[in-house]
Coordinates of C-alpha atoms and ligand atoms in Angstrom, one line a residue:
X1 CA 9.6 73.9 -2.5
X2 CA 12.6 76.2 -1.6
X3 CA 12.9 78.5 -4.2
X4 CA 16.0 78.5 -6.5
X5 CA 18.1 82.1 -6.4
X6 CA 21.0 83.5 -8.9
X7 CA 21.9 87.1 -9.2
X8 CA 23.2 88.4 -12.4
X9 CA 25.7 91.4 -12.7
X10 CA 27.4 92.7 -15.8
X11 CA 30.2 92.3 -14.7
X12 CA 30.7 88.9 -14.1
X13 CA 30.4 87.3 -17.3
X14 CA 31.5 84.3 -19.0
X15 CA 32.1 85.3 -22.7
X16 CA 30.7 86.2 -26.4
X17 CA 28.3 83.8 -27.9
X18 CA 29.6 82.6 -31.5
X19 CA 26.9 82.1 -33.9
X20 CA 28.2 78.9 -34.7
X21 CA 26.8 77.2 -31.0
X22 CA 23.6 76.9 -33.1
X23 CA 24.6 74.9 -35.7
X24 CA 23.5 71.6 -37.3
X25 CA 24.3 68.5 -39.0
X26 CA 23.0 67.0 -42.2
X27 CA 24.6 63.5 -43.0
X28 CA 23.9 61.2 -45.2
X29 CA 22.1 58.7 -43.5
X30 CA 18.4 57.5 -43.6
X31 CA 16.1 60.1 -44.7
X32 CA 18.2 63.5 -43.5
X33 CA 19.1 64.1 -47.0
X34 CA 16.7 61.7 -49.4
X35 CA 13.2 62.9 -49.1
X36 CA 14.4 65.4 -46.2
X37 CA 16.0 68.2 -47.5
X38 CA 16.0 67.1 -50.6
X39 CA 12.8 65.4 -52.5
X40 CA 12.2 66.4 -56.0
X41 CA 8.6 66.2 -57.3
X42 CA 7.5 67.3 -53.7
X43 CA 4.7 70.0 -53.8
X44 CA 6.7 72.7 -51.8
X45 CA 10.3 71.6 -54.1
X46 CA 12.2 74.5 -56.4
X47 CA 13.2 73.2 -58.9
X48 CA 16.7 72.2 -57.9
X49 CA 14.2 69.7 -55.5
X50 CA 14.8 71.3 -52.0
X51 CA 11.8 70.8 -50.6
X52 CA 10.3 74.7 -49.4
X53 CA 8.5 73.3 -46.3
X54 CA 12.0 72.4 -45.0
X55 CA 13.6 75.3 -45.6
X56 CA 11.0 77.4 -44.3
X57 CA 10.9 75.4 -40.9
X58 CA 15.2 75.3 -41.2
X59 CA 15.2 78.9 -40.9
X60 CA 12.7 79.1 -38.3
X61 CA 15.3 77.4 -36.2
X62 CA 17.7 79.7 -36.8
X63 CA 20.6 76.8 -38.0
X64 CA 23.8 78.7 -38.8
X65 CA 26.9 76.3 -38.9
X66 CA 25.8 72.9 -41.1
X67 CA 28.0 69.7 -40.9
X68 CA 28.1 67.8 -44.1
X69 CA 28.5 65.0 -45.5
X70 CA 28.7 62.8 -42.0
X71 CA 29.2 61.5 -39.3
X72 CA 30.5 57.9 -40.2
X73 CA 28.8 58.2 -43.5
X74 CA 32.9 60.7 -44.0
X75 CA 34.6 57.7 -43.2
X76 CA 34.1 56.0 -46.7
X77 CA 33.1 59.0 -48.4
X78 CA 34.6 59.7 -52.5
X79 CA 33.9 63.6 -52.5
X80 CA 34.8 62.9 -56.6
X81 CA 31.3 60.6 -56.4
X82 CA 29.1 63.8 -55.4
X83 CA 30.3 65.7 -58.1
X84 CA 29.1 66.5 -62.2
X85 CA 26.3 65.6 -64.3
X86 CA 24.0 63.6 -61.2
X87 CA 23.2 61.2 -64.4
X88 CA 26.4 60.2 -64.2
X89 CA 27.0 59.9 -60.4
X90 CA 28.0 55.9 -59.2
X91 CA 26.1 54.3 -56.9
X92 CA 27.9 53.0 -53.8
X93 CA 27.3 51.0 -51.2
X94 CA 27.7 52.8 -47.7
X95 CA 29.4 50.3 -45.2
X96 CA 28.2 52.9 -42.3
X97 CA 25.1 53.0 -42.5
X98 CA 24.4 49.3 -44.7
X99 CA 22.7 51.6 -47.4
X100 CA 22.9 52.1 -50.8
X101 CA 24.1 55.8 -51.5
X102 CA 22.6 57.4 -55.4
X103 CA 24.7 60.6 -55.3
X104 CA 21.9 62.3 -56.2
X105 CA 22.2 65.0 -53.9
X106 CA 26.0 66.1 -53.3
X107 CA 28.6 68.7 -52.8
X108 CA 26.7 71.2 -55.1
X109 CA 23.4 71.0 -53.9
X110 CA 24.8 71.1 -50.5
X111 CA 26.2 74.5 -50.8
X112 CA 23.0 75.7 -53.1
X113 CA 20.9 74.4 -50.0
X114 CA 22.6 76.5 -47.7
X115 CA 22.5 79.4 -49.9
X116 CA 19.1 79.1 -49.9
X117 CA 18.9 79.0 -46.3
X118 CA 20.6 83.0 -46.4
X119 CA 23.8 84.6 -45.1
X120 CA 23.8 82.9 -41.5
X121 CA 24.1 79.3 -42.9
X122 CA 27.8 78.0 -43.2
X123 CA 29.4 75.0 -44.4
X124 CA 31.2 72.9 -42.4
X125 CA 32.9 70.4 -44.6
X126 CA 33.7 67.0 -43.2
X127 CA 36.9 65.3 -45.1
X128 CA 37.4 61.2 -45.5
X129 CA 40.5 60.4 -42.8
X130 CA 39.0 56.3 -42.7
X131 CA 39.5 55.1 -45.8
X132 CA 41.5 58.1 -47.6
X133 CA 43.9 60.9 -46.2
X134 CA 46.0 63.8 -47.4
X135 CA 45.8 63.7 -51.3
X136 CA 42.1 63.7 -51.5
X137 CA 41.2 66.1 -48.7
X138 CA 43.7 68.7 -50.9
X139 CA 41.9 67.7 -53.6
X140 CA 38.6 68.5 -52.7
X141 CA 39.8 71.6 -51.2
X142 CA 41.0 73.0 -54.1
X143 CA 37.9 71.7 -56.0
X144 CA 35.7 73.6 -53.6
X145 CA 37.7 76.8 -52.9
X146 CA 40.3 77.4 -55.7
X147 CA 39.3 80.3 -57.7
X148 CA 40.1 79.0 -61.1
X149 CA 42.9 77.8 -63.6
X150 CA 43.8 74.8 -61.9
X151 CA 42.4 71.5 -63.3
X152 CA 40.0 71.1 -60.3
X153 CA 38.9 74.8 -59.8
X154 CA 37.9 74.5 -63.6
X155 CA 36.3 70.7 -63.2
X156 CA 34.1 73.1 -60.8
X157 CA 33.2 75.5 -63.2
X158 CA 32.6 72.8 -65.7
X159 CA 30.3 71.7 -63.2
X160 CA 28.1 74.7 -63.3
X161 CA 29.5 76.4 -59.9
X162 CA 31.7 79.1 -61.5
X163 CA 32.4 80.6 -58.2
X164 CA 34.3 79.0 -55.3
X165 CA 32.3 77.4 -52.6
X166 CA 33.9 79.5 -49.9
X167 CA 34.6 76.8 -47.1
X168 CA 36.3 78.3 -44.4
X169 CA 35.6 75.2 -41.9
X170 CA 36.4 71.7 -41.6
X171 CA 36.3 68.8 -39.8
X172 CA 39.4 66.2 -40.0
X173 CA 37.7 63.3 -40.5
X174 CA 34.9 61.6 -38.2
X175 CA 34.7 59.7 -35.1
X176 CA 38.6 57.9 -35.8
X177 CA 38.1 56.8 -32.5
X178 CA 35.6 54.5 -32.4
X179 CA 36.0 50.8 -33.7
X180 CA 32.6 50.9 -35.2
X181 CA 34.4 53.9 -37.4
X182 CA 35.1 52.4 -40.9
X183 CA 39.3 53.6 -41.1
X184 CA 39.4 53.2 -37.4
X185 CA 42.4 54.6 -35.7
X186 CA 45.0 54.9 -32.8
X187 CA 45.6 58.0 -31.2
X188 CA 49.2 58.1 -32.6
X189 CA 48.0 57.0 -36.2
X190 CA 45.3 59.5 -36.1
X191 CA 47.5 62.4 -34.8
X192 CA 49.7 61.7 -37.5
X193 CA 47.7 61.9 -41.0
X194 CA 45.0 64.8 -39.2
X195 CA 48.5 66.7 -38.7
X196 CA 49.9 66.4 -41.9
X197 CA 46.7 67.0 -44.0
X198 CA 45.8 70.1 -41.5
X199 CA 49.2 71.2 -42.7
X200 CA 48.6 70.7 -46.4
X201 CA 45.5 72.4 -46.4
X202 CA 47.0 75.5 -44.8
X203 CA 49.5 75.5 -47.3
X204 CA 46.5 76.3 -49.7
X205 CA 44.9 77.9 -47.5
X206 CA 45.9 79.4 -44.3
X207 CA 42.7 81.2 -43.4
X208 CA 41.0 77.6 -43.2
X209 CA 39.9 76.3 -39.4
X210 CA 40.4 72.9 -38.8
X211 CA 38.6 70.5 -36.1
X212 CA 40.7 67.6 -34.6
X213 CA 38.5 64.6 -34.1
X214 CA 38.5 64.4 -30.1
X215 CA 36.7 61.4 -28.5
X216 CA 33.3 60.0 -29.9
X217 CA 31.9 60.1 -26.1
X218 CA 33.4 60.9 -22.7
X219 CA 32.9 57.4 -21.7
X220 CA 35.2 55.9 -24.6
X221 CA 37.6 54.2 -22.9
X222 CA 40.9 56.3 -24.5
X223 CA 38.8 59.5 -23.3
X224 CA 41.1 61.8 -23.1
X225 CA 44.5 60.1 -23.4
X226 CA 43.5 60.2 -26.8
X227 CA 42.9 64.2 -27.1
X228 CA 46.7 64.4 -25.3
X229 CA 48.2 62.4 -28.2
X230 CA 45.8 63.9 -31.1
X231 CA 47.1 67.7 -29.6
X232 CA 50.2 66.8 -29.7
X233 CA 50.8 66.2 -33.2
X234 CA 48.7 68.8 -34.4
X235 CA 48.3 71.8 -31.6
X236 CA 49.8 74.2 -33.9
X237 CA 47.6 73.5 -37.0
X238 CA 44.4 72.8 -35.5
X239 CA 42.0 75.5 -34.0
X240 CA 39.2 73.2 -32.2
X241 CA 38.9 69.4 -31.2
X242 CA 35.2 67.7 -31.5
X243 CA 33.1 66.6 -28.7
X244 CA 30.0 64.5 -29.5
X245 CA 27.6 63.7 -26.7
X246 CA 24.4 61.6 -27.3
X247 CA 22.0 61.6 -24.2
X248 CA 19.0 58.9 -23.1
X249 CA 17.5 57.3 -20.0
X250 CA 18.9 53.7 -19.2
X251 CA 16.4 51.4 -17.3
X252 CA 14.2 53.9 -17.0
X253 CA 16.1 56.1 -15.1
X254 CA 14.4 59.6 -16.1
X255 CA 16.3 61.7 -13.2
X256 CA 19.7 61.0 -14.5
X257 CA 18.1 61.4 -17.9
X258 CA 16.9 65.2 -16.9
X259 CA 20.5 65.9 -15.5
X260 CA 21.9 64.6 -18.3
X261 CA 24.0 68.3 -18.5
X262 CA 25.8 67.7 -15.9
X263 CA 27.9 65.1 -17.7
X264 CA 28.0 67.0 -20.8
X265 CA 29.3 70.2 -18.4
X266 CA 31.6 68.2 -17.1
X267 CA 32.9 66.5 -20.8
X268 CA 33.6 70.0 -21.8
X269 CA 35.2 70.7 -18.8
X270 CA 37.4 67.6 -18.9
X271 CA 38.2 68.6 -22.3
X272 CA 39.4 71.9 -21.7
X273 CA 41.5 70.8 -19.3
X274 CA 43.4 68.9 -21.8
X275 CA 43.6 71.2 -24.4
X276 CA 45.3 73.6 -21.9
X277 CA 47.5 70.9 -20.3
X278 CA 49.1 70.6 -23.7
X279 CA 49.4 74.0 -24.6
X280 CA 51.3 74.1 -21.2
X281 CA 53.2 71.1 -22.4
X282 CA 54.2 73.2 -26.0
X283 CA 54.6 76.3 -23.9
X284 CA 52.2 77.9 -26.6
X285 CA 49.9 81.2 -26.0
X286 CA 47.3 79.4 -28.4
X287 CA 44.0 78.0 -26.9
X288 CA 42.5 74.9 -28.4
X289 CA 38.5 76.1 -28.9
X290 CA 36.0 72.8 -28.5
X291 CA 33.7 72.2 -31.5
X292 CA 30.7 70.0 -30.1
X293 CA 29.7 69.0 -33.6
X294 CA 27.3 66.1 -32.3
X295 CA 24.7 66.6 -29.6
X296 CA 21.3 65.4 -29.5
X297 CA 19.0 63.3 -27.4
X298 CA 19.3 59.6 -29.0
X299 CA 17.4 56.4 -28.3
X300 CA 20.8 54.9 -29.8
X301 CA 20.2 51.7 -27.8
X302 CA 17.5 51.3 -30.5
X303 CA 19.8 52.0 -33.7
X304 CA 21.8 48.7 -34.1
X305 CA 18.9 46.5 -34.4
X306 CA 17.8 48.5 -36.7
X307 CA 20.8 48.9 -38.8
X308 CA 22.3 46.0 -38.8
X309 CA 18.8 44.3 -40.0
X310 CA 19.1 46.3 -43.3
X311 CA 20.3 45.2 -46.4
X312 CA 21.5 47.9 -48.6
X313 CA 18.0 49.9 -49.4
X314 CA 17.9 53.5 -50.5
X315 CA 17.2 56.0 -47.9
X316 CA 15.2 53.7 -45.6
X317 CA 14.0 55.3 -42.2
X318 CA 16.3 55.0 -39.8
X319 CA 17.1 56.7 -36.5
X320 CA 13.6 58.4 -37.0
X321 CA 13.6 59.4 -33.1
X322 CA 10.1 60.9 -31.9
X323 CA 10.7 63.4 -29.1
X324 CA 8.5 64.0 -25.9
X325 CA 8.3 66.9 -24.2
X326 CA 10.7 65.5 -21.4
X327 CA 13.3 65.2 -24.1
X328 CA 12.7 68.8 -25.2
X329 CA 13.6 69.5 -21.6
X330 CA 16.6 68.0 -21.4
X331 CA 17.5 69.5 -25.3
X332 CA 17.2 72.9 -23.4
X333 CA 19.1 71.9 -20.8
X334 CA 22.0 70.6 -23.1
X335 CA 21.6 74.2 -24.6
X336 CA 22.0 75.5 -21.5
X337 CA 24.9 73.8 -21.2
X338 CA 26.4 75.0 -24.4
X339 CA 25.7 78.3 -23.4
X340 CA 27.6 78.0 -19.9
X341 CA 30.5 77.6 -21.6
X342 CA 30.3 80.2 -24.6
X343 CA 33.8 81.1 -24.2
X344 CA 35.7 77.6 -25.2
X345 CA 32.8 76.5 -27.0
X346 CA 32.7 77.8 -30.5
X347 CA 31.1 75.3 -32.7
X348 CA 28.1 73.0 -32.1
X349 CA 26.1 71.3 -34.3
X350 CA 22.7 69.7 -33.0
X351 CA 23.1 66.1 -35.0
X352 CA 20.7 66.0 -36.8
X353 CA 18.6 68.5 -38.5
X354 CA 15.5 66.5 -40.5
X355 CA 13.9 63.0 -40.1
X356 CA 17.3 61.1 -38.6
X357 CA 17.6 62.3 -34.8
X358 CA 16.1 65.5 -35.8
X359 CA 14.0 69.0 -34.4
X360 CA 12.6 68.6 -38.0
X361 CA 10.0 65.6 -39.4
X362 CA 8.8 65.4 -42.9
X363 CA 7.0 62.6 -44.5
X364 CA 7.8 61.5 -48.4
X365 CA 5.1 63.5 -50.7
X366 CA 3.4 64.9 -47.5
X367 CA 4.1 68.0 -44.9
X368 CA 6.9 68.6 -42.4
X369 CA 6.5 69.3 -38.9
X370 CA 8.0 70.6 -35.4
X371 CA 9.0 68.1 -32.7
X372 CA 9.3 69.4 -29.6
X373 CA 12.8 69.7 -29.5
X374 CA 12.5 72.1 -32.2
X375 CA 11.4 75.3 -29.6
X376 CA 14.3 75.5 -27.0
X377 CA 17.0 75.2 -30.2
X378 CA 14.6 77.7 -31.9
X379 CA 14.0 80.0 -29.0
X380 CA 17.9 80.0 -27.9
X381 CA 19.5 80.8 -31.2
X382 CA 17.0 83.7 -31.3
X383 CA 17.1 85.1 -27.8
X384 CA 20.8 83.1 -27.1
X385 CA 22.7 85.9 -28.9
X386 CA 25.1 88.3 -27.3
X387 CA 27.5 88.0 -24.1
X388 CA 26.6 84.9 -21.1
X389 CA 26.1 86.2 -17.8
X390 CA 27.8 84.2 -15.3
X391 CA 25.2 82.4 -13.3
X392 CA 25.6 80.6 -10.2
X393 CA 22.7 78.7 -8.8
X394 CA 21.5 78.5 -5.0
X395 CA 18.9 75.9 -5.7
X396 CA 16.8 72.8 -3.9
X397 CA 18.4 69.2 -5.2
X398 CA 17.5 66.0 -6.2
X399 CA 19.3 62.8 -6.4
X400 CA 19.9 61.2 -9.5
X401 CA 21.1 57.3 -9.3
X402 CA 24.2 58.6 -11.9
X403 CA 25.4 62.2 -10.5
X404 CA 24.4 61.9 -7.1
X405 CA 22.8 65.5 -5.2
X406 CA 22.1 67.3 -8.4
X407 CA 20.3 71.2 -9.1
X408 CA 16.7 71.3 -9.6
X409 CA 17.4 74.3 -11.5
X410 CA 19.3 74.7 -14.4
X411 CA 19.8 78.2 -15.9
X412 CA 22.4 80.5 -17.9
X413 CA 21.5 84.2 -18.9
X414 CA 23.1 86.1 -22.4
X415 CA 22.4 89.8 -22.5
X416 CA 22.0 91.2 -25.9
X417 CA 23.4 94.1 -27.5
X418 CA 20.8 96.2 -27.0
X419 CA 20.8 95.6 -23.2
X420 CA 18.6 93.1 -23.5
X421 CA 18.4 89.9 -20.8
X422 CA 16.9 86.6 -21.5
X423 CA 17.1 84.1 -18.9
X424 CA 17.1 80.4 -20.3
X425 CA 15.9 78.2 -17.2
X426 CA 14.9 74.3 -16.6
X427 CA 13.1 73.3 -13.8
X428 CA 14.3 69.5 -13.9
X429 CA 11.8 68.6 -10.9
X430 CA 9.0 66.0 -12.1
X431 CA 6.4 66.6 -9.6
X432 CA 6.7 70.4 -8.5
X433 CA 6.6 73.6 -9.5
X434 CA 9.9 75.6 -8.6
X435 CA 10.0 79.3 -7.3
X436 CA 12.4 80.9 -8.6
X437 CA 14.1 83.9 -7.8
X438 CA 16.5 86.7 -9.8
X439 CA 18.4 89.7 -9.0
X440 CA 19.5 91.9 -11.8
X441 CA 21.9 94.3 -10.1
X442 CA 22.7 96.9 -12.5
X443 CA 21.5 95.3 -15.6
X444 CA 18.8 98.3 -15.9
X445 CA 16.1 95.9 -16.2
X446 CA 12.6 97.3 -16.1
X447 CA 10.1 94.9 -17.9
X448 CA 9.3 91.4 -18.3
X449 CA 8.7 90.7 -22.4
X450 CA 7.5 87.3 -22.3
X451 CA 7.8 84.0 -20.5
X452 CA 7.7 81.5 -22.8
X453 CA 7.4 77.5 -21.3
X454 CA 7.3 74.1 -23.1
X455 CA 6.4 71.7 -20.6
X456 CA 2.8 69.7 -20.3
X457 CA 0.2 67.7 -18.3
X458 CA 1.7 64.5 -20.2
X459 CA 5.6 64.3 -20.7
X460 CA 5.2 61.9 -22.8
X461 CA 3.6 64.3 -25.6
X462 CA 5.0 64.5 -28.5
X463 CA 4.2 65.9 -32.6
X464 CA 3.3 63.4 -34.8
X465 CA 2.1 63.5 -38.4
X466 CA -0.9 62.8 -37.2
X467 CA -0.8 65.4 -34.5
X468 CA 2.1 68.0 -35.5
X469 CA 1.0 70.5 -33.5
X470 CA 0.2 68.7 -30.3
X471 CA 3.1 70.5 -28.1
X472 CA 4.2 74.0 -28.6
X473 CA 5.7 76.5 -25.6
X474 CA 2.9 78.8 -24.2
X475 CA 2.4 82.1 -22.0
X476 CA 3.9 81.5 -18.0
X477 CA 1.6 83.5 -15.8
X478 CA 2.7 85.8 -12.8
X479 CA 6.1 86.3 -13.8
X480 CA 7.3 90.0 -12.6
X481 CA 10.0 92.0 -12.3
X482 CA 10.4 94.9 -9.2
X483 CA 12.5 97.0 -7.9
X484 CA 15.6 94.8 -9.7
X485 CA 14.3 91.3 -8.8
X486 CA 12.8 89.0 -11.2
X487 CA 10.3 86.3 -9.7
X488 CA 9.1 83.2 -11.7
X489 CA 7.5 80.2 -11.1
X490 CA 8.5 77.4 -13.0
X491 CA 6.2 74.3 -14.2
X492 CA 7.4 71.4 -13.2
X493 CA 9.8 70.0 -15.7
X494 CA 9.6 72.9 -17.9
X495 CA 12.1 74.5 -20.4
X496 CA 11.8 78.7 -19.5
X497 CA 12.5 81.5 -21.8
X498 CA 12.3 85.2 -19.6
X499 CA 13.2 88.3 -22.0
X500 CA 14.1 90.6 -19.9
X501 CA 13.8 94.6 -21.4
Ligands
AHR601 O1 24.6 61.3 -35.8 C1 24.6 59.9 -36.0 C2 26.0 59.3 -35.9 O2 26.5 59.4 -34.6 C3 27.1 59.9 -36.7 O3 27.2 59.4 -38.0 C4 28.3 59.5 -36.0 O4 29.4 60.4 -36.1 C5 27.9 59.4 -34.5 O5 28.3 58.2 -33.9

């Protein structure tokens, strides 16, 4: 095989990497919450019932950023519900998800969850735009962040949570889109009532951010007609608009599958393009920033079988994806992606982050465990932390049935502050290994630190309860760095970590 060639330079780079690209999402929906994060009477719970397995393994990822309370589970969401004594919470049904929702676990023990996590988890608040709109989304602002004296700051304290929950960031509402959404909107009606409550809650607040719902896929058909109209009404209150991207093989089709990048590159292209085209239109010096609050590999083709066969139970297992190693791959590369384009793209959150679509499994009364999508995030919020390197692959090709000649290699490169370089790399080739050379011009690169791979004999391996620890990443061999050039080999369909000191 020809081998695959970038040069990095410091001075040609693409732009600072937020902490918030390595966020997460924890809705309520099948077992993320119930018996997930949450599971009193567990062996590893505190006695607020988190469960310590999960949080040990939570920060082992490295989550920052944390979505709550959905996802469509927003769209019919009474924040007033989640609130007080949890003897007293109602019991509603959840027309989302056809579950019944307890209130158990709510806005509280959300924000004591991610206190537990430490100082680099965040909340990201999600308000109802479906079936409510301005009043309530004030209201629950004020009940979360007022300091006191105001009927709701106090209801708070009452509550037991004398101090303000601190929510700098939120999302206007969910998916208003899509027809499946419950609330669902036009562009126009949607631009309206995310405007207006954006500017209520800076009148509280105006060091709030707000996120615009953008479109729930790049293939919806209002794709970005409907961004144009939602900027419009609300360019000057908003500071990002949401992507959400969920990635599988159709028929079998594992190639496109394994580029599956290129369409999310090209969804955040497409989408700053339309941010700026209205800023152009407004004449305004502000740029929109994208928030890709919903990524993931999903077998979604499997999920409305599943949930439209249910008939209101209580946290039932649902969307309980098991991931192969080939789906790890193409996580990294969705990373990779991310990271490409660290300069527009200042949120993401990887939907979700235990049992439902998630890099984290636990089993009611029993232990938690890795899936294999749980390295690359792991390994890139560790090692993806500083300033991109602008990479621009010479590499062989493949052809892919959906986006035609397409890279072998896939690769971005973020330089630490300590003049550290880790090179984040996938070798989307099946059958061959890939040669892959580097030149580090004036990086003052001397050492390889570690080559880290997930990739295996079988693709199809995964982690199971039965076998959690089945696939982890393990030592490359031969990897070396001389006189300024960095050569690798890559495993065939691999996900590559090279620190670079
Ligand atoms: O993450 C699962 C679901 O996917 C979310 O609830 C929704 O926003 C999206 O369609």
């Amino acid at each position: 095989m020809r081998t695959a060639r970038f040069t990095l330079d410091p001075a040609f780079t693409v732009g600072e990497v937020n902490p918030r690209l390595f966020g997460s999402f924890v809705e309520h929906l099948g077992r993320c919450v119930y018996t997930g994060v949450f599971e009193p009477g567990h062996p590893t719970a505190d006695p607020e019932g988190i469960r310590g397995d999960v949080l040990d393994l939570v920060r082992e990822l490295g989550v920052t950023t944390i979505r709550y309370p959905g996802g469509n589970f927003v769209s019919g969401y009474r924040w007033e519900d989640s609130v007080g004594p949890a003897e007293n919470r109602p019991r509603r049904l959840d027309l989302a998800w056809r579950t019944t929702e307890s209130n158990r676990f709510g806005l509280s023990e959300y924000i004591a969850f991610l206190r537990k996590i430490g100082p680099q988890a965040e909340p990201m608040m999600a308000v109802n735009l479906g079936t409510r709109g301005v009043a309530e989304a004030i209201q629950l602002q004020e009940y979360a962040n007022h300091p006191s004296g105001t009927a709701l700051s106090d209801l708070r304290a009452e509550h037991g949570d004398k101090d303000p929950f601190g929510i700098r960031l939120w999302c206007l509402g969910n998916e208003l889109d899509g027809p499946w959404q419950t609330g669902h909107k036009t562009a126009e009606e949607y631009g309206r009532v995310a405007a207006e409550t954006a500017r209520a809650m800076r009148q509280i607040d105006p060091g709030v951010e707000l996120v615009a719902c953008g479109s729930s896929g790049q293939s919806m058909e209002t794709f970005a007609a409907w961004e144009a109209t939602v900027l419009k009404e609300t360019y000057d209150f908003v500071d990002h608009i949401s992507l959400h991207a969920y990635y599988e093989p159709h028929d079998g089709d594992v190639d496109s599958f394994l580029a599956s990048a290129v369409d999310m590159e090209s969804f955040i292209e497409n989408v700053v393009a339309t941010c700026d085209h209205v800023g152009a239109l407004l004449k305004s010096k502000k740029k929109i920033n994208l928030s890709f609050d919903e990524w993931n590999v999903w077998y979604m083709s499997r999920a409305d079988a599943q949930v439209s066969a249910l008939d209101w139970p209580e946290a039932p297992r649902l969307l309980e994806d098991s991931y192969s190693v080939t789906d790890a791959v193409v996580l990294g590369s969705l990373l990779i992606a991310l990271l490409r384009h660290a300069d527009r793209v200042t949120v993401a959150c990887l939907a979700q982050l235990v049992n439902v679509i998630a890099p984290i499994m636990t089993e009611p009364g029993g232990p938690a465990w890795r899936q294999t999508t749980f390295f690359p995030f792991a390994q890139a919020s560790r090692y993806g932390r500083g300033e991109v390197l602008d990479v621009r692959v010479d590499s062989p090709t493949y052809r892919t049935e959906k986006y035609g000649e397409t890279d072998l290699l896939h690769a971005t490169a973020v330089r630490g502050q300590d003049g550290t370089v880790t090179v984040f790399a996938v070798n989307r080739c099946r059958t061959g290994a890939l040669p892959l050379e580097v030149a580090l011009g004036g990086l003052g690169l001397t050492s390889v630190v570690e080559h880290s791979v997930l990739a295996d004999a079988d693709p199809g391996a995964r982690n199971t309860l039965a076998e959690p620890g089945r696939v982890v990443p393990h030592p490359a061999e031969g990897t070396v760095l001389e006189d300024g050039r960095l050569s690798a080999v890559l495993e065939p369909l691999s996900w590559n970590v090279i620190r670079l000191a």
